[in-house]
PDB file of C-alpha atoms in Angstrom:
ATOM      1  CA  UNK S   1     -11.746  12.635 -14.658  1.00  0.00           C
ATOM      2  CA  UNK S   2     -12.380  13.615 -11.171  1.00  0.00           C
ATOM      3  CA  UNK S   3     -12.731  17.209 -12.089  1.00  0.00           C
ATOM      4  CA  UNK S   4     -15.064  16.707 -14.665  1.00  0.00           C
ATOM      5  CA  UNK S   5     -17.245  14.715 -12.602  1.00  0.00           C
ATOM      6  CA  UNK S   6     -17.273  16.725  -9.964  1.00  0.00           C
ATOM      7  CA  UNK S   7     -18.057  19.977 -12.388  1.00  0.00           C
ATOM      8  CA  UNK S   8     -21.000  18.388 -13.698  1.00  0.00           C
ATOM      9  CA  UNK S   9     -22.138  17.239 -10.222  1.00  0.00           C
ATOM     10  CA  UNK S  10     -21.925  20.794  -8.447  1.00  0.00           C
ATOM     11  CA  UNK S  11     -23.363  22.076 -11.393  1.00  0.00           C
ATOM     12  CA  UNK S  12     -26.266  20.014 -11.133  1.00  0.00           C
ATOM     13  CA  UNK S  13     -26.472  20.258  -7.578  1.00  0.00           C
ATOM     14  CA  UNK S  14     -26.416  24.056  -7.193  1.00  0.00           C
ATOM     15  CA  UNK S  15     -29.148  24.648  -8.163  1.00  0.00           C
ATOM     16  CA  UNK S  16     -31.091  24.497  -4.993  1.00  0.00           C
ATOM     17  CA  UNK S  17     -28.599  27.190  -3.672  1.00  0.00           C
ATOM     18  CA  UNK S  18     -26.073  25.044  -1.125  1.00  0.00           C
ATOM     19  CA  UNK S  19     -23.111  25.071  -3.447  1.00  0.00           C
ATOM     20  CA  UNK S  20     -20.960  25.669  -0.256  1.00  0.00           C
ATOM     21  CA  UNK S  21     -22.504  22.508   1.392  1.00  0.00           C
ATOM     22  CA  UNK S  22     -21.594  20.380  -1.840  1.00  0.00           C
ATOM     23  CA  UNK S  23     -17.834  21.548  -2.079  1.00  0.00           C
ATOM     24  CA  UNK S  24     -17.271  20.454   1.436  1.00  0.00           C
ATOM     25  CA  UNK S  25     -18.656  17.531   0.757  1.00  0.00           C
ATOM     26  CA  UNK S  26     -16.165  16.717  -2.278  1.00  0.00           C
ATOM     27  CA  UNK S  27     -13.560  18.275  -0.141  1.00  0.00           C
ATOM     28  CA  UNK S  28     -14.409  16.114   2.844  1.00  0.00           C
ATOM     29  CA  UNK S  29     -14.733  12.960   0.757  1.00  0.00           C
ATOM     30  CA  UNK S  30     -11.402  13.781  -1.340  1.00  0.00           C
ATOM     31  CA  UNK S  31      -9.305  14.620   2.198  1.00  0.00           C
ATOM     32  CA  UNK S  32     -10.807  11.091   4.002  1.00  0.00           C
ATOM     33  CA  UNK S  33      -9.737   9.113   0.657  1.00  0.00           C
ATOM     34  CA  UNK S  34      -6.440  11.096   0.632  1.00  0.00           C
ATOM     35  CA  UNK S  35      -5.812  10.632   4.543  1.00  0.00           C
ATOM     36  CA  UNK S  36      -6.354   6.574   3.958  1.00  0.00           C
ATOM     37  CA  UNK S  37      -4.019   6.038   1.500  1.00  0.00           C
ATOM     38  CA  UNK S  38      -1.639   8.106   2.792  1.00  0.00           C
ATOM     39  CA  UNK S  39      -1.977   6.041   5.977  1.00  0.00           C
ATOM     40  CA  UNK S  40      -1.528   2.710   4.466  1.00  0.00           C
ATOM     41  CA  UNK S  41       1.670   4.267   2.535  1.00  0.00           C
ATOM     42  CA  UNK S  42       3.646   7.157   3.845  1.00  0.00           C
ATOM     43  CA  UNK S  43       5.193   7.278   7.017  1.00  0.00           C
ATOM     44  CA  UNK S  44       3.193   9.715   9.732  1.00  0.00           C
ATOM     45  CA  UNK S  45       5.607  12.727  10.204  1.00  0.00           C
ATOM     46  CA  UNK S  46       4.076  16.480  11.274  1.00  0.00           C
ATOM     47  CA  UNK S  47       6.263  19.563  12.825  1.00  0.00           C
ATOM     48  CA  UNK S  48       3.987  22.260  13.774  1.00  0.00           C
ATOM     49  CA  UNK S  49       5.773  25.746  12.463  1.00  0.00           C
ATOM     50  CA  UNK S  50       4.426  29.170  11.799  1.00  0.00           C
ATOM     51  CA  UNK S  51       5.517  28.348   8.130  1.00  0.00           C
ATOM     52  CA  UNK S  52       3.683  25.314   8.034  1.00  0.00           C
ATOM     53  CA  UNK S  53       0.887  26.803   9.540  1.00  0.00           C
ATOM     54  CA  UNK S  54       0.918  30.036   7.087  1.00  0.00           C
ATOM     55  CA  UNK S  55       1.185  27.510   4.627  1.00  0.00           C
ATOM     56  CA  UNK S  56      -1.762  25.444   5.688  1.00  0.00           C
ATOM     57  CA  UNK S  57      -4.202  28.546   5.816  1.00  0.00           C
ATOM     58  CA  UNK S  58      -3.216  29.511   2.337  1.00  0.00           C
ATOM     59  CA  UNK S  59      -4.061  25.898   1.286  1.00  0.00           C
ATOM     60  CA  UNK S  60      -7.163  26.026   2.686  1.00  0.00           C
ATOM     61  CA  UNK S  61      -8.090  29.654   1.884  1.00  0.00           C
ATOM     62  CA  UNK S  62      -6.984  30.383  -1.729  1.00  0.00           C
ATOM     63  CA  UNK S  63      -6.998  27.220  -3.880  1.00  0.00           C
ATOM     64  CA  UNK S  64      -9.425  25.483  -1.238  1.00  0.00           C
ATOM     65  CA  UNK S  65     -12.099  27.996  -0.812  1.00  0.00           C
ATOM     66  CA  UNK S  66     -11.255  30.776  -2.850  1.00  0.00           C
ATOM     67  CA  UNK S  67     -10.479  29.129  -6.066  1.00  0.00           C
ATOM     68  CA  UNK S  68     -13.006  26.765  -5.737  1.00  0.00           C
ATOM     69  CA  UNK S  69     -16.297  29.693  -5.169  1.00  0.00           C
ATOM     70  CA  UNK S  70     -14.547  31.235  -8.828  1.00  0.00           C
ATOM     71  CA  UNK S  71     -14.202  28.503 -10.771  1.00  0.00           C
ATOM     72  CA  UNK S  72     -18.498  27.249  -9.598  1.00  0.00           C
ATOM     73  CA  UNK S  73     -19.214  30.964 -10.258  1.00  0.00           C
ATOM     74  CA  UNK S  74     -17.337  30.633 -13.741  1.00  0.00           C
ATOM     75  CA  UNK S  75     -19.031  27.197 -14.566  1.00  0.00           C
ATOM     76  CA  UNK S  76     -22.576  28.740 -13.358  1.00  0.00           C
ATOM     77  CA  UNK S  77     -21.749  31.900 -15.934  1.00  0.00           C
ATOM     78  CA  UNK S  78     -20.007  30.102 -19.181  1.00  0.00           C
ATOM     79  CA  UNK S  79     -21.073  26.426 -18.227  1.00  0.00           C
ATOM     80  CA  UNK S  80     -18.772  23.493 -17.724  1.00  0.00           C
ATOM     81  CA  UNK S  81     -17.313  22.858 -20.975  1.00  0.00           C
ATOM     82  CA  UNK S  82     -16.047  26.445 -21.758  1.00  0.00           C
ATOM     83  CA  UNK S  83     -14.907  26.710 -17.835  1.00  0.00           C
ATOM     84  CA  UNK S  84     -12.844  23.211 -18.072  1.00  0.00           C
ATOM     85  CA  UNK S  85     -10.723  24.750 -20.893  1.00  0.00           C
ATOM     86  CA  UNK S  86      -9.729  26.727 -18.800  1.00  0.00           C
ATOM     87  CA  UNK S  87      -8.009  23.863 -16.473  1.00  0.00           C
ATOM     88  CA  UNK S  88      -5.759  23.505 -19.795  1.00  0.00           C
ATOM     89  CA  UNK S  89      -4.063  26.409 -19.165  1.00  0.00           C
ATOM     90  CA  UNK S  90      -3.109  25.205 -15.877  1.00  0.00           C
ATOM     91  CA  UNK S  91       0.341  24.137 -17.059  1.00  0.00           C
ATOM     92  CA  UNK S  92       1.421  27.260 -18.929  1.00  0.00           C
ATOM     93  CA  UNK S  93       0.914  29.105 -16.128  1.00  0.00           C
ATOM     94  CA  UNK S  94       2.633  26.723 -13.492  1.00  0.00           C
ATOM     95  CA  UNK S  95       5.961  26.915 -16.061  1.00  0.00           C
ATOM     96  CA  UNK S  96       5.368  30.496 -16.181  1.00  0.00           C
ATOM     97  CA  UNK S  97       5.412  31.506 -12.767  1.00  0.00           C
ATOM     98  CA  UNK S  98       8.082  28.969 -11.802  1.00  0.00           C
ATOM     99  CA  UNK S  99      10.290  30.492 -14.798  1.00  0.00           C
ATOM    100  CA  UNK S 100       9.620  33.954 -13.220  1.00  0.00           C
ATOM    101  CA  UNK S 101       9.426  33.911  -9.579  1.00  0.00           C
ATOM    102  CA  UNK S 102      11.713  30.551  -8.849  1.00  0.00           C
ATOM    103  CA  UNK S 103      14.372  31.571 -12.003  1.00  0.00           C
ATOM    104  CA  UNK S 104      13.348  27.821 -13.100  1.00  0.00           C
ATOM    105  CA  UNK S 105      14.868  26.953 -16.436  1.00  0.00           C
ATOM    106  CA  UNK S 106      12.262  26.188 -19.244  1.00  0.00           C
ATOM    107  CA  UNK S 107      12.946  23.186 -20.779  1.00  0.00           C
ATOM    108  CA  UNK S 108      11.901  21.538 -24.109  1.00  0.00           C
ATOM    109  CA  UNK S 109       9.474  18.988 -22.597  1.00  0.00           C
ATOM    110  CA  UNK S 110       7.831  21.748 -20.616  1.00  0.00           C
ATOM    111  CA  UNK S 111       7.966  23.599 -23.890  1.00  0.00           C
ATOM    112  CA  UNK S 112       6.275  20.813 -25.310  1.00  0.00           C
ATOM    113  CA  UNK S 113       3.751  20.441 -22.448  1.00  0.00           C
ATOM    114  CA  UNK S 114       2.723  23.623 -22.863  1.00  0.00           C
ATOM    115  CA  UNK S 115       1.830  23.354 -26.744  1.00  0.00           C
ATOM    116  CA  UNK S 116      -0.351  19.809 -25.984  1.00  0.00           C
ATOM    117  CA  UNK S 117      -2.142  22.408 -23.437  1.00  0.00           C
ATOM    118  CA  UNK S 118      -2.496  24.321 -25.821  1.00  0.00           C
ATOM    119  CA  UNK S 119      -3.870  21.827 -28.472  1.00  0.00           C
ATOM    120  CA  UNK S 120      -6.013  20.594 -26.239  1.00  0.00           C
ATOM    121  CA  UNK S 121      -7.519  23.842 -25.616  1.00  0.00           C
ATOM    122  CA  UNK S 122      -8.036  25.195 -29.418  1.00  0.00           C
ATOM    123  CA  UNK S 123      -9.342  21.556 -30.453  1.00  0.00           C
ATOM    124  CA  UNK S 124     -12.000  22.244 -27.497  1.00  0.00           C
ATOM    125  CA  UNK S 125     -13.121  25.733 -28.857  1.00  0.00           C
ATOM    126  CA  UNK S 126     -12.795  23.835 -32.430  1.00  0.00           C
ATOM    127  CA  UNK S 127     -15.414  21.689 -31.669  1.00  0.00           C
ATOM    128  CA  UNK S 128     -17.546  23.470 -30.080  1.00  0.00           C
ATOM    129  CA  UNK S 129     -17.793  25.924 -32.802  1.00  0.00           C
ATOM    130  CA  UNK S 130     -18.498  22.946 -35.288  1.00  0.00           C
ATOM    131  CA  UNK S 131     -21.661  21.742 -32.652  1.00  0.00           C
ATOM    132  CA  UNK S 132     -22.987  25.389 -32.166  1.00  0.00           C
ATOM    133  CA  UNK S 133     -25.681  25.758 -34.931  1.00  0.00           C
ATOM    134  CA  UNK S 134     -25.157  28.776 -37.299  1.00  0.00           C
ATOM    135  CA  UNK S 135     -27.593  31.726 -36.621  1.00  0.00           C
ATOM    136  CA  UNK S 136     -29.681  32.482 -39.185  1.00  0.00           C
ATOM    137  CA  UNK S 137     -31.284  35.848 -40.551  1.00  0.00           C
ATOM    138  CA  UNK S 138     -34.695  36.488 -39.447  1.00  0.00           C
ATOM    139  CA  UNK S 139     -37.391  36.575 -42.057  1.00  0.00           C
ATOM    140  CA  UNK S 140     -39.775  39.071 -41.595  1.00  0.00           C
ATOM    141  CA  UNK S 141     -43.143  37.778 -41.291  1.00  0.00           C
ATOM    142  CA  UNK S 142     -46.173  39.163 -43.434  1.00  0.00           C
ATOM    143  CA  UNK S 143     -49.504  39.325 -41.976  1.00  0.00           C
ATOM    144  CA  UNK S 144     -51.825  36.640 -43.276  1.00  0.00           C
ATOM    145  CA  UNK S 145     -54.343  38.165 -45.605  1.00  0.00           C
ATOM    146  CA  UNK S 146     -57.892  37.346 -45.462  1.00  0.00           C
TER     147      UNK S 146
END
């Protein structure tokens, strides 16, 4: 739900050309909400490593900032609907590359998970096709005689 609001929002918003300045915002927004309830129910623990701190940069360079300019720059070029089927395939790959670079044993419900995703995503293009309005020939026109 978040994700859907949020599409619609930026896509809305960038318009005017500060799509960076509306990401942080969600970002910012998202990491104060996170860092509250977090507060109120996990314990504060933090060891500074240079693993955790590789890790951290990744974080916030790939899926934060990275990820995040593609998928506005997908939305902006096949708009939000065909971009957010995309987000279904978000579990095949996760099983995917866990089965192939973690040797993770694919089970039935992942299996399973994976075929929903994939429901999901042809019932999407289904509908869509049904909404899209057939093209029709063009009739030529004749000039009006007088």
């Amino acid at each position: 739900m978040a994700l859907a609001v949020a599409t619609l929002t930026v896509r809305g918003a960038s318009t005017g050309g500060n799509l960076l300045m509306v990401v942080g915002l969600q970002m910012l927004v998202g990491s104060v909400t996170l860092g509250a309830v977090s507060a109120v129910f996990e314990p504060f623990s933090l060891t500074v490593t240079p693993v955790f701190l590789a890790a951290f940069a990744y974080q916030i360079l790939v899926p934060g900032l990275a990820a995040t300019l593609i998928w506005f720059a997908l939305v902006g070029r096949i708009g939000s609907t065909r971009a957010a089927t995309f987000h279904f395939l978000n579990p095949f790959f996760g099983v995917a590359i866990a089965a192939a670079l973690l040797g993770e044993a694919v089970r039935l419900l992942d299996i399973l998970g994976v075929l929903v995703a994939m429901a999901g995503i042809l019932s999407v293009q289904l509908s869509r096709a049904r909404t899209t309005p057939p093209m029709t020939p063009m009739t030529p026109t004749t000039p009006a005689s007088g």
